[in-house]
């Protein structure tokens, strides 16, 4: 089932998400619905708060990039209770444009570390502890930020934030266009 994407201004996007246990009700169904929602909205990542759930679940599907980046062909992963333990301070910080399904029409350059240490569980609740680098590290940071009540616009300069203030206000008023199902704050 395709779920509506919660748009900037929705309170659920600004609440820190809770870890869950394997007995979380209908978790497999929620994850399947998140993948279906992600596919129709043409995104590469989706966090549970973006579909109205304050739980630490995120999905990343980099397969659509597989033609240009063969290393991501078939890459599709679920992250349950993910936490970034540390960033590699020795690694570069790369500045790259980001967008977000919860912020339709807004794209800004965001500086992020290129190597991070993460812990998470997969769909079978097997624990993982690994260092991740490159573009996947960026996408993980973006999605895991959602679980910590942050959005990429929180990581841009105050000047850039001021320049998009009217666009953000429009989002809270439901004044935007996008091709996927959404749940704005107001209609």
JSON list of C-alpha atoms in Angstrom, two decimals:
[
{"chain": "A", "resi": 1, "resn": "UNK", "atom": "CA", "xyz": [0.00, 0.00, 0.00]},
{"chain": "A", "resi": 2, "resn": "UNK", "atom": "CA", "xyz": [1.30, 3.43, -0.91]},
{"chain": "A", "resi": 3, "resn": "UNK", "atom": "CA", "xyz": [1.53, 5.63, 2.16]},
{"chain": "A", "resi": 4, "resn": "UNK", "atom": "CA", "xyz": [1.35, 9.43, 2.17]},
{"chain": "A", "resi": 5, "resn": "UNK", "atom": "CA", "xyz": [4.64, 11.26, 2.70]},
{"chain": "A", "resi": 6, "resn": "UNK", "atom": "CA", "xyz": [4.45, 13.68, 5.63]},
{"chain": "A", "resi": 7, "resn": "UNK", "atom": "CA", "xyz": [5.46, 17.17, 4.54]},
{"chain": "A", "resi": 8, "resn": "UNK", "atom": "CA", "xyz": [7.56, 19.75, 6.37]},
{"chain": "A", "resi": 9, "resn": "UNK", "atom": "CA", "xyz": [5.58, 21.24, 9.25]},
{"chain": "A", "resi": 10, "resn": "UNK", "atom": "CA", "xyz": [4.09, 17.93, 10.38]},
{"chain": "A", "resi": 11, "resn": "UNK", "atom": "CA", "xyz": [5.00, 17.48, 14.09]},
{"chain": "A", "resi": 12, "resn": "UNK", "atom": "CA", "xyz": [6.01, 13.82, 13.59]},
{"chain": "A", "resi": 13, "resn": "UNK", "atom": "CA", "xyz": [9.05, 15.03, 11.60]},
{"chain": "A", "resi": 14, "resn": "UNK", "atom": "CA", "xyz": [10.35, 16.91, 14.64]},
{"chain": "A", "resi": 15, "resn": "UNK", "atom": "CA", "xyz": [10.06, 14.14, 17.25]},
{"chain": "A", "resi": 16, "resn": "UNK", "atom": "CA", "xyz": [12.96, 11.84, 18.07]},
{"chain": "A", "resi": 17, "resn": "UNK", "atom": "CA", "xyz": [12.05, 8.29, 17.07]},
{"chain": "A", "resi": 18, "resn": "UNK", "atom": "CA", "xyz": [12.00, 5.32, 19.43]},
{"chain": "A", "resi": 19, "resn": "UNK", "atom": "CA", "xyz": [13.90, 2.05, 19.11]},
{"chain": "A", "resi": 20, "resn": "UNK", "atom": "CA", "xyz": [11.62, -0.92, 18.51]},
{"chain": "A", "resi": 21, "resn": "UNK", "atom": "CA", "xyz": [11.65, -4.64, 19.27]},
{"chain": "A", "resi": 22, "resn": "UNK", "atom": "CA", "xyz": [11.04, -7.59, 16.94]},
{"chain": "A", "resi": 23, "resn": "UNK", "atom": "CA", "xyz": [7.44, -7.82, 18.12]},
{"chain": "A", "resi": 24, "resn": "UNK", "atom": "CA", "xyz": [6.53, -4.35, 16.78]},
{"chain": "A", "resi": 25, "resn": "UNK", "atom": "CA", "xyz": [3.05, -4.82, 15.26]},
{"chain": "A", "resi": 26, "resn": "UNK", "atom": "CA", "xyz": [2.90, -5.30, 11.47]},
{"chain": "A", "resi": 27, "resn": "UNK", "atom": "CA", "xyz": [6.55, -4.33, 10.98]},
{"chain": "A", "resi": 28, "resn": "UNK", "atom": "CA", "xyz": [7.04, -6.45, 7.82]},
{"chain": "A", "resi": 29, "resn": "UNK", "atom": "CA", "xyz": [3.93, -4.89, 6.28]},
{"chain": "A", "resi": 30, "resn": "UNK", "atom": "CA", "xyz": [5.10, -1.37, 7.19]},
{"chain": "A", "resi": 31, "resn": "UNK", "atom": "CA", "xyz": [8.52, -1.99, 5.61]},
{"chain": "A", "resi": 32, "resn": "UNK", "atom": "CA", "xyz": [6.92, -3.40, 2.44]},
{"chain": "A", "resi": 33, "resn": "UNK", "atom": "CA", "xyz": [4.63, -0.36, 2.26]},
{"chain": "A", "resi": 34, "resn": "UNK", "atom": "CA", "xyz": [7.61, 1.95, 2.74]},
{"chain": "A", "resi": 35, "resn": "UNK", "atom": "CA", "xyz": [9.44, 0.33, -0.20]},
{"chain": "A", "resi": 36, "resn": "UNK", "atom": "CA", "xyz": [6.34, 0.64, -2.37]},
{"chain": "A", "resi": 37, "resn": "UNK", "atom": "CA", "xyz": [5.92, 4.28, -1.33]},
{"chain": "A", "resi": 38, "resn": "UNK", "atom": "CA", "xyz": [9.59, 5.00, -2.02]},
{"chain": "A", "resi": 39, "resn": "UNK", "atom": "CA", "xyz": [9.37, 3.48, -5.51]},
{"chain": "A", "resi": 40, "resn": "UNK", "atom": "CA", "xyz": [6.35, 5.54, -6.61]},
{"chain": "A", "resi": 41, "resn": "UNK", "atom": "CA", "xyz": [7.82, 8.75, -5.18]},
{"chain": "A", "resi": 42, "resn": "UNK", "atom": "CA", "xyz": [11.11, 8.09, -7.00]},
{"chain": "A", "resi": 43, "resn": "UNK", "atom": "CA", "xyz": [13.25, 8.58, -3.91]},
{"chain": "A", "resi": 44, "resn": "UNK", "atom": "CA", "xyz": [16.27, 6.61, -2.71]},
{"chain": "A", "resi": 45, "resn": "UNK", "atom": "CA", "xyz": [15.60, 6.69, 1.02]},
{"chain": "A", "resi": 46, "resn": "UNK", "atom": "CA", "xyz": [12.70, 6.91, 3.42]},
{"chain": "A", "resi": 47, "resn": "UNK", "atom": "CA", "xyz": [12.50, 7.07, 7.20]},
{"chain": "A", "resi": 48, "resn": "UNK", "atom": "CA", "xyz": [9.48, 5.98, 9.25]},
{"chain": "A", "resi": 49, "resn": "UNK", "atom": "CA", "xyz": [8.68, 9.53, 10.50]},
{"chain": "A", "resi": 50, "resn": "UNK", "atom": "CA", "xyz": [8.14, 10.50, 6.86]},
{"chain": "A", "resi": 51, "resn": "UNK", "atom": "CA", "xyz": [5.17, 8.12, 6.81]},
{"chain": "A", "resi": 52, "resn": "UNK", "atom": "CA", "xyz": [3.92, 9.17, 10.24]},
{"chain": "A", "resi": 53, "resn": "UNK", "atom": "CA", "xyz": [5.63, 6.63, 12.49]},
{"chain": "A", "resi": 54, "resn": "UNK", "atom": "CA", "xyz": [8.04, 7.73, 15.24]},
{"chain": "A", "resi": 55, "resn": "UNK", "atom": "CA", "xyz": [10.05, 4.52, 15.18]},
{"chain": "A", "resi": 56, "resn": "UNK", "atom": "CA", "xyz": [13.71, 3.99, 14.24]},
{"chain": "A", "resi": 57, "resn": "UNK", "atom": "CA", "xyz": [13.22, 2.37, 10.85]},
{"chain": "A", "resi": 58, "resn": "UNK", "atom": "CA", "xyz": [14.69, 3.59, 7.57]},
{"chain": "A", "resi": 59, "resn": "UNK", "atom": "CA", "xyz": [15.03, 2.09, 4.13]},
{"chain": "A", "resi": 60, "resn": "UNK", "atom": "CA", "xyz": [17.54, 2.85, 1.39]},
{"chain": "A", "resi": 61, "resn": "UNK", "atom": "CA", "xyz": [17.20, 1.73, -2.22]},
{"chain": "A", "resi": 62, "resn": "UNK", "atom": "CA", "xyz": [20.14, 2.79, -4.38]},
{"chain": "A", "resi": 63, "resn": "UNK", "atom": "CA", "xyz": [19.28, 0.37, -7.21]},
{"chain": "A", "resi": 64, "resn": "UNK", "atom": "CA", "xyz": [17.82, 3.20, -9.35]},
{"chain": "A", "resi": 65, "resn": "UNK", "atom": "CA", "xyz": [21.37, 4.64, -9.47]},
{"chain": "A", "resi": 66, "resn": "UNK", "atom": "CA", "xyz": [22.80, 1.28, -10.60]},
{"chain": "A", "resi": 67, "resn": "UNK", "atom": "CA", "xyz": [23.09, 2.22, -14.27]},
{"chain": "A", "resi": 68, "resn": "UNK", "atom": "CA", "xyz": [25.44, 5.12, -13.52]},
{"chain": "A", "resi": 69, "resn": "UNK", "atom": "CA", "xyz": [26.95, 3.58, -10.37]},
{"chain": "A", "resi": 70, "resn": "UNK", "atom": "CA", "xyz": [27.28, -0.20, -10.82]},
{"chain": "A", "resi": 71, "resn": "UNK", "atom": "CA", "xyz": [28.31, -0.66, -7.17]},
{"chain": "A", "resi": 72, "resn": "UNK", "atom": "CA", "xyz": [24.72, 0.21, -6.19]},
{"chain": "A", "resi": 73, "resn": "UNK", "atom": "CA", "xyz": [23.01, -2.22, -8.58]},
{"chain": "A", "resi": 74, "resn": "UNK", "atom": "CA", "xyz": [20.58, -4.26, -6.48]},
{"chain": "A", "resi": 75, "resn": "UNK", "atom": "CA", "xyz": [21.35, -2.27, -3.28]},
{"chain": "A", "resi": 76, "resn": "UNK", "atom": "CA", "xyz": [18.21, -2.24, -1.14]},
{"chain": "A", "resi": 77, "resn": "UNK", "atom": "CA", "xyz": [18.47, -2.32, 2.66]},
{"chain": "A", "resi": 78, "resn": "UNK", "atom": "CA", "xyz": [16.34, -1.88, 5.74]},
{"chain": "A", "resi": 79, "resn": "UNK", "atom": "CA", "xyz": [17.83, -0.32, 8.87]},
{"chain": "A", "resi": 80, "resn": "UNK", "atom": "CA", "xyz": [16.10, -0.96, 12.19]},
{"chain": "A", "resi": 81, "resn": "UNK", "atom": "CA", "xyz": [17.18, 1.00, 15.28]},
{"chain": "A", "resi": 82, "resn": "UNK", "atom": "CA", "xyz": [20.11, 2.57, 13.41]},
{"chain": "A", "resi": 83, "resn": "UNK", "atom": "CA", "xyz": [22.50, 4.86, 15.24]},
{"chain": "A", "resi": 84, "resn": "UNK", "atom": "CA", "xyz": [25.54, 6.71, 14.01]},
{"chain": "A", "resi": 85, "resn": "UNK", "atom": "CA", "xyz": [28.16, 6.00, 16.65]},
{"chain": "A", "resi": 86, "resn": "UNK", "atom": "CA", "xyz": [30.81, 8.34, 15.27]},
{"chain": "A", "resi": 87, "resn": "UNK", "atom": "CA", "xyz": [31.98, 10.15, 12.19]},
{"chain": "A", "resi": 88, "resn": "UNK", "atom": "CA", "xyz": [35.51, 9.74, 10.93]},
{"chain": "A", "resi": 89, "resn": "UNK", "atom": "CA", "xyz": [36.89, 13.19, 11.71]},
{"chain": "A", "resi": 90, "resn": "UNK", "atom": "CA", "xyz": [39.85, 12.38, 9.45]},
{"chain": "A", "resi": 91, "resn": "UNK", "atom": "CA", "xyz": [37.53, 11.88, 6.48]},
{"chain": "A", "resi": 92, "resn": "UNK", "atom": "CA", "xyz": [36.58, 14.68, 4.15]},
{"chain": "A", "resi": 93, "resn": "UNK", "atom": "CA", "xyz": [33.39, 16.63, 4.46]},
{"chain": "A", "resi": 94, "resn": "UNK", "atom": "CA", "xyz": [31.79, 16.66, 1.06]},
{"chain": "A", "resi": 95, "resn": "UNK", "atom": "CA", "xyz": [29.38, 19.35, -0.04]},
{"chain": "A", "resi": 96, "resn": "UNK", "atom": "CA", "xyz": [26.59, 17.94, -2.22]},
{"chain": "A", "resi": 97, "resn": "UNK", "atom": "CA", "xyz": [23.06, 18.94, -3.14]},
{"chain": "A", "resi": 98, "resn": "UNK", "atom": "CA", "xyz": [20.31, 17.10, -1.28]},
{"chain": "A", "resi": 99, "resn": "UNK", "atom": "CA", "xyz": [16.57, 16.96, -1.59]},
{"chain": "A", "resi": 100, "resn": "UNK", "atom": "CA", "xyz": [13.92, 15.27, 0.51]},
{"chain": "A", "resi": 101, "resn": "UNK", "atom": "CA", "xyz": [10.51, 13.76, -0.16]},
{"chain": "A", "resi": 102, "resn": "UNK", "atom": "CA", "xyz": [9.21, 15.72, 2.86]},
{"chain": "A", "resi": 103, "resn": "UNK", "atom": "CA", "xyz": [10.51, 18.98, 1.34]},
{"chain": "A", "resi": 104, "resn": "UNK", "atom": "CA", "xyz": [9.27, 18.87, -2.27]},
{"chain": "A", "resi": 105, "resn": "UNK", "atom": "CA", "xyz": [10.89, 21.44, -4.52]},
{"chain": "A", "resi": 106, "resn": "UNK", "atom": "CA", "xyz": [13.72, 22.30, -2.13]},
{"chain": "A", "resi": 107, "resn": "UNK", "atom": "CA", "xyz": [17.33, 21.35, -2.87]},
{"chain": "A", "resi": 108, "resn": "UNK", "atom": "CA", "xyz": [20.36, 22.69, -1.02]},
{"chain": "A", "resi": 109, "resn": "UNK", "atom": "CA", "xyz": [24.03, 21.84, -0.69]},
{"chain": "A", "resi": 110, "resn": "UNK", "atom": "CA", "xyz": [24.81, 20.03, 2.55]},
{"chain": "A", "resi": 111, "resn": "UNK", "atom": "CA", "xyz": [28.28, 19.21, 3.92]},
{"chain": "A", "resi": 112, "resn": "UNK", "atom": "CA", "xyz": [28.51, 15.70, 5.34]},
{"chain": "A", "resi": 113, "resn": "UNK", "atom": "CA", "xyz": [31.30, 13.40, 6.45]},
{"chain": "A", "resi": 114, "resn": "UNK", "atom": "CA", "xyz": [32.26, 10.77, 3.88]},
{"chain": "A", "resi": 115, "resn": "UNK", "atom": "CA", "xyz": [32.86, 7.98, 6.43]},
{"chain": "A", "resi": 116, "resn": "UNK", "atom": "CA", "xyz": [30.70, 7.01, 9.42]},
{"chain": "A", "resi": 117, "resn": "UNK", "atom": "CA", "xyz": [30.47, 4.22, 12.01]},
{"chain": "A", "resi": 118, "resn": "UNK", "atom": "CA", "xyz": [26.95, 2.81, 12.34]},
{"chain": "A", "resi": 119, "resn": "UNK", "atom": "CA", "xyz": [25.08, 0.17, 14.28]},
{"chain": "A", "resi": 120, "resn": "UNK", "atom": "CA", "xyz": [21.71, -1.18, 13.18]},
{"chain": "A", "resi": 121, "resn": "UNK", "atom": "CA", "xyz": [19.61, -4.30, 12.86]},
{"chain": "A", "resi": 122, "resn": "UNK", "atom": "CA", "xyz": [18.35, -5.80, 9.62]},
{"chain": "A", "resi": 123, "resn": "UNK", "atom": "CA", "xyz": [14.80, -7.07, 9.03]},
{"chain": "A", "resi": 124, "resn": "UNK", "atom": "CA", "xyz": [15.64, -10.32, 10.81]},
{"chain": "A", "resi": 125, "resn": "UNK", "atom": "CA", "xyz": [16.89, -8.31, 13.81]},
{"chain": "A", "resi": 126, "resn": "UNK", "atom": "CA", "xyz": [20.50, -9.40, 13.27]},
{"chain": "A", "resi": 127, "resn": "UNK", "atom": "CA", "xyz": [22.88, -6.76, 14.63]},
{"chain": "A", "resi": 128, "resn": "UNK", "atom": "CA", "xyz": [25.37, -4.98, 12.37]},
{"chain": "A", "resi": 129, "resn": "UNK", "atom": "CA", "xyz": [28.27, -2.75, 13.35]},
{"chain": "A", "resi": 130, "resn": "UNK", "atom": "CA", "xyz": [30.18, -1.27, 10.41]},
{"chain": "A", "resi": 131, "resn": "UNK", "atom": "CA", "xyz": [32.03, 1.64, 8.90]},
{"chain": "A", "resi": 132, "resn": "UNK", "atom": "CA", "xyz": [30.34, 3.04, 5.80]},
{"chain": "A", "resi": 133, "resn": "UNK", "atom": "CA", "xyz": [31.81, 5.46, 3.30]},
{"chain": "A", "resi": 134, "resn": "UNK", "atom": "CA", "xyz": [31.00, 7.40, 0.14]},
{"chain": "A", "resi": 135, "resn": "UNK", "atom": "CA", "xyz": [27.54, 8.18, -1.14]},
{"chain": "A", "resi": 136, "resn": "UNK", "atom": "CA", "xyz": [25.89, 5.51, 1.02]},
{"chain": "A", "resi": 137, "resn": "UNK", "atom": "CA", "xyz": [27.28, 7.26, 4.12]},
{"chain": "A", "resi": 138, "resn": "UNK", "atom": "CA", "xyz": [25.63, 10.50, 2.94]},
{"chain": "A", "resi": 139, "resn": "UNK", "atom": "CA", "xyz": [22.26, 8.83, 2.35]},
{"chain": "A", "resi": 140, "resn": "UNK", "atom": "CA", "xyz": [22.44, 7.09, 5.74]},
{"chain": "A", "resi": 141, "resn": "UNK", "atom": "CA", "xyz": [23.19, 10.38, 7.49]},
{"chain": "A", "resi": 142, "resn": "UNK", "atom": "CA", "xyz": [20.25, 12.03, 5.71]},
{"chain": "A", "resi": 143, "resn": "UNK", "atom": "CA", "xyz": [17.80, 9.24, 6.59]},
{"chain": "A", "resi": 144, "resn": "UNK", "atom": "CA", "xyz": [19.06, 8.69, 10.13]},
{"chain": "A", "resi": 145, "resn": "UNK", "atom": "CA", "xyz": [18.77, 12.46, 10.76]},
{"chain": "A", "resi": 146, "resn": "UNK", "atom": "CA", "xyz": [15.00, 12.01, 10.28]},
{"chain": "A", "resi": 147, "resn": "UNK", "atom": "CA", "xyz": [15.02, 9.53, 13.17]},
{"chain": "A", "resi": 148, "resn": "UNK", "atom": "CA", "xyz": [16.69, 12.17, 15.34]},
{"chain": "A", "resi": 149, "resn": "UNK", "atom": "CA", "xyz": [14.09, 14.83, 14.43]},
{"chain": "A", "resi": 150, "resn": "UNK", "atom": "CA", "xyz": [16.42, 16.61, 12.00]},
{"chain": "A", "resi": 151, "resn": "UNK", "atom": "CA", "xyz": [16.09, 17.51, 8.34]},
{"chain": "A", "resi": 152, "resn": "UNK", "atom": "CA", "xyz": [18.75, 18.50, 5.83]},
{"chain": "A", "resi": 153, "resn": "UNK", "atom": "CA", "xyz": [17.67, 22.14, 6.04]},
{"chain": "A", "resi": 154, "resn": "UNK", "atom": "CA", "xyz": [18.93, 22.11, 9.64]},
{"chain": "A", "resi": 155, "resn": "UNK", "atom": "CA", "xyz": [22.42, 21.58, 8.23]},
{"chain": "A", "resi": 156, "resn": "UNK", "atom": "CA", "xyz": [22.53, 24.55, 5.87]},
{"chain": "A", "resi": 157, "resn": "UNK", "atom": "CA", "xyz": [23.78, 28.03, 6.68]},
{"chain": "A", "resi": 158, "resn": "UNK", "atom": "CA", "xyz": [21.48, 30.56, 8.37]},
{"chain": "A", "resi": 159, "resn": "UNK", "atom": "CA", "xyz": [21.70, 32.68, 5.21]},
{"chain": "A", "resi": 160, "resn": "UNK", "atom": "CA", "xyz": [20.54, 29.82, 2.95]},
{"chain": "A", "resi": 161, "resn": "UNK", "atom": "CA", "xyz": [17.80, 29.01, 5.46]},
{"chain": "A", "resi": 162, "resn": "UNK", "atom": "CA", "xyz": [16.62, 32.62, 5.34]},
{"chain": "A", "resi": 163, "resn": "UNK", "atom": "CA", "xyz": [16.59, 32.52, 1.53]},
{"chain": "A", "resi": 164, "resn": "UNK", "atom": "CA", "xyz": [14.23, 29.50, 1.48]},
{"chain": "A", "resi": 165, "resn": "UNK", "atom": "CA", "xyz": [12.01, 30.74, 4.32]},
{"chain": "A", "resi": 166, "resn": "UNK", "atom": "CA", "xyz": [9.08, 31.50, 1.99]},
{"chain": "A", "resi": 167, "resn": "UNK", "atom": "CA", "xyz": [9.30, 28.07, 0.35]},
{"chain": "A", "resi": 168, "resn": "UNK", "atom": "CA", "xyz": [9.23, 26.42, 3.80]},
{"chain": "A", "resi": 169, "resn": "UNK", "atom": "CA", "xyz": [6.22, 28.52, 4.80]},
{"chain": "A", "resi": 170, "resn": "UNK", "atom": "CA", "xyz": [4.43, 27.48, 1.59]},
{"chain": "A", "resi": 171, "resn": "UNK", "atom": "CA", "xyz": [5.03, 23.82, 2.45]},
{"chain": "A", "resi": 172, "resn": "UNK", "atom": "CA", "xyz": [3.37, 24.28, 5.86]},
{"chain": "A", "resi": 173, "resn": "UNK", "atom": "CA", "xyz": [0.37, 25.82, 4.09]},
{"chain": "A", "resi": 174, "resn": "UNK", "atom": "CA", "xyz": [0.09, 22.92, 1.64]},
{"chain": "A", "resi": 175, "resn": "UNK", "atom": "CA", "xyz": [1.18, 25.09, -1.30]},
{"chain": "A", "resi": 176, "resn": "UNK", "atom": "CA", "xyz": [3.44, 22.85, -3.34]},
{"chain": "A", "resi": 177, "resn": "UNK", "atom": "CA", "xyz": [3.31, 20.39, -6.21]},
{"chain": "A", "resi": 178, "resn": "UNK", "atom": "CA", "xyz": [4.67, 16.89, -6.37]},
{"chain": "A", "resi": 179, "resn": "UNK", "atom": "CA", "xyz": [3.80, 13.65, -8.10]},
{"chain": "A", "resi": 180, "resn": "UNK", "atom": "CA", "xyz": [3.36, 11.47, -5.02]},
{"chain": "A", "resi": 181, "resn": "UNK", "atom": "CA", "xyz": [0.77, 11.18, -2.27]},
{"chain": "A", "resi": 182, "resn": "UNK", "atom": "CA", "xyz": [1.42, 13.56, 0.65]},
{"chain": "A", "resi": 183, "resn": "UNK", "atom": "CA", "xyz": [0.08, 14.60, 4.01]},
{"chain": "A", "resi": 184, "resn": "UNK", "atom": "CA", "xyz": [0.63, 18.35, 4.48]},
{"chain": "A", "resi": 185, "resn": "UNK", "atom": "CA", "xyz": [0.12, 20.19, 7.74]},
{"chain": "A", "resi": 186, "resn": "UNK", "atom": "CA", "xyz": [-2.78, 22.17, 6.27]},
{"chain": "A", "resi": 187, "resn": "UNK", "atom": "CA", "xyz": [-4.92, 21.87, 3.16]}
]
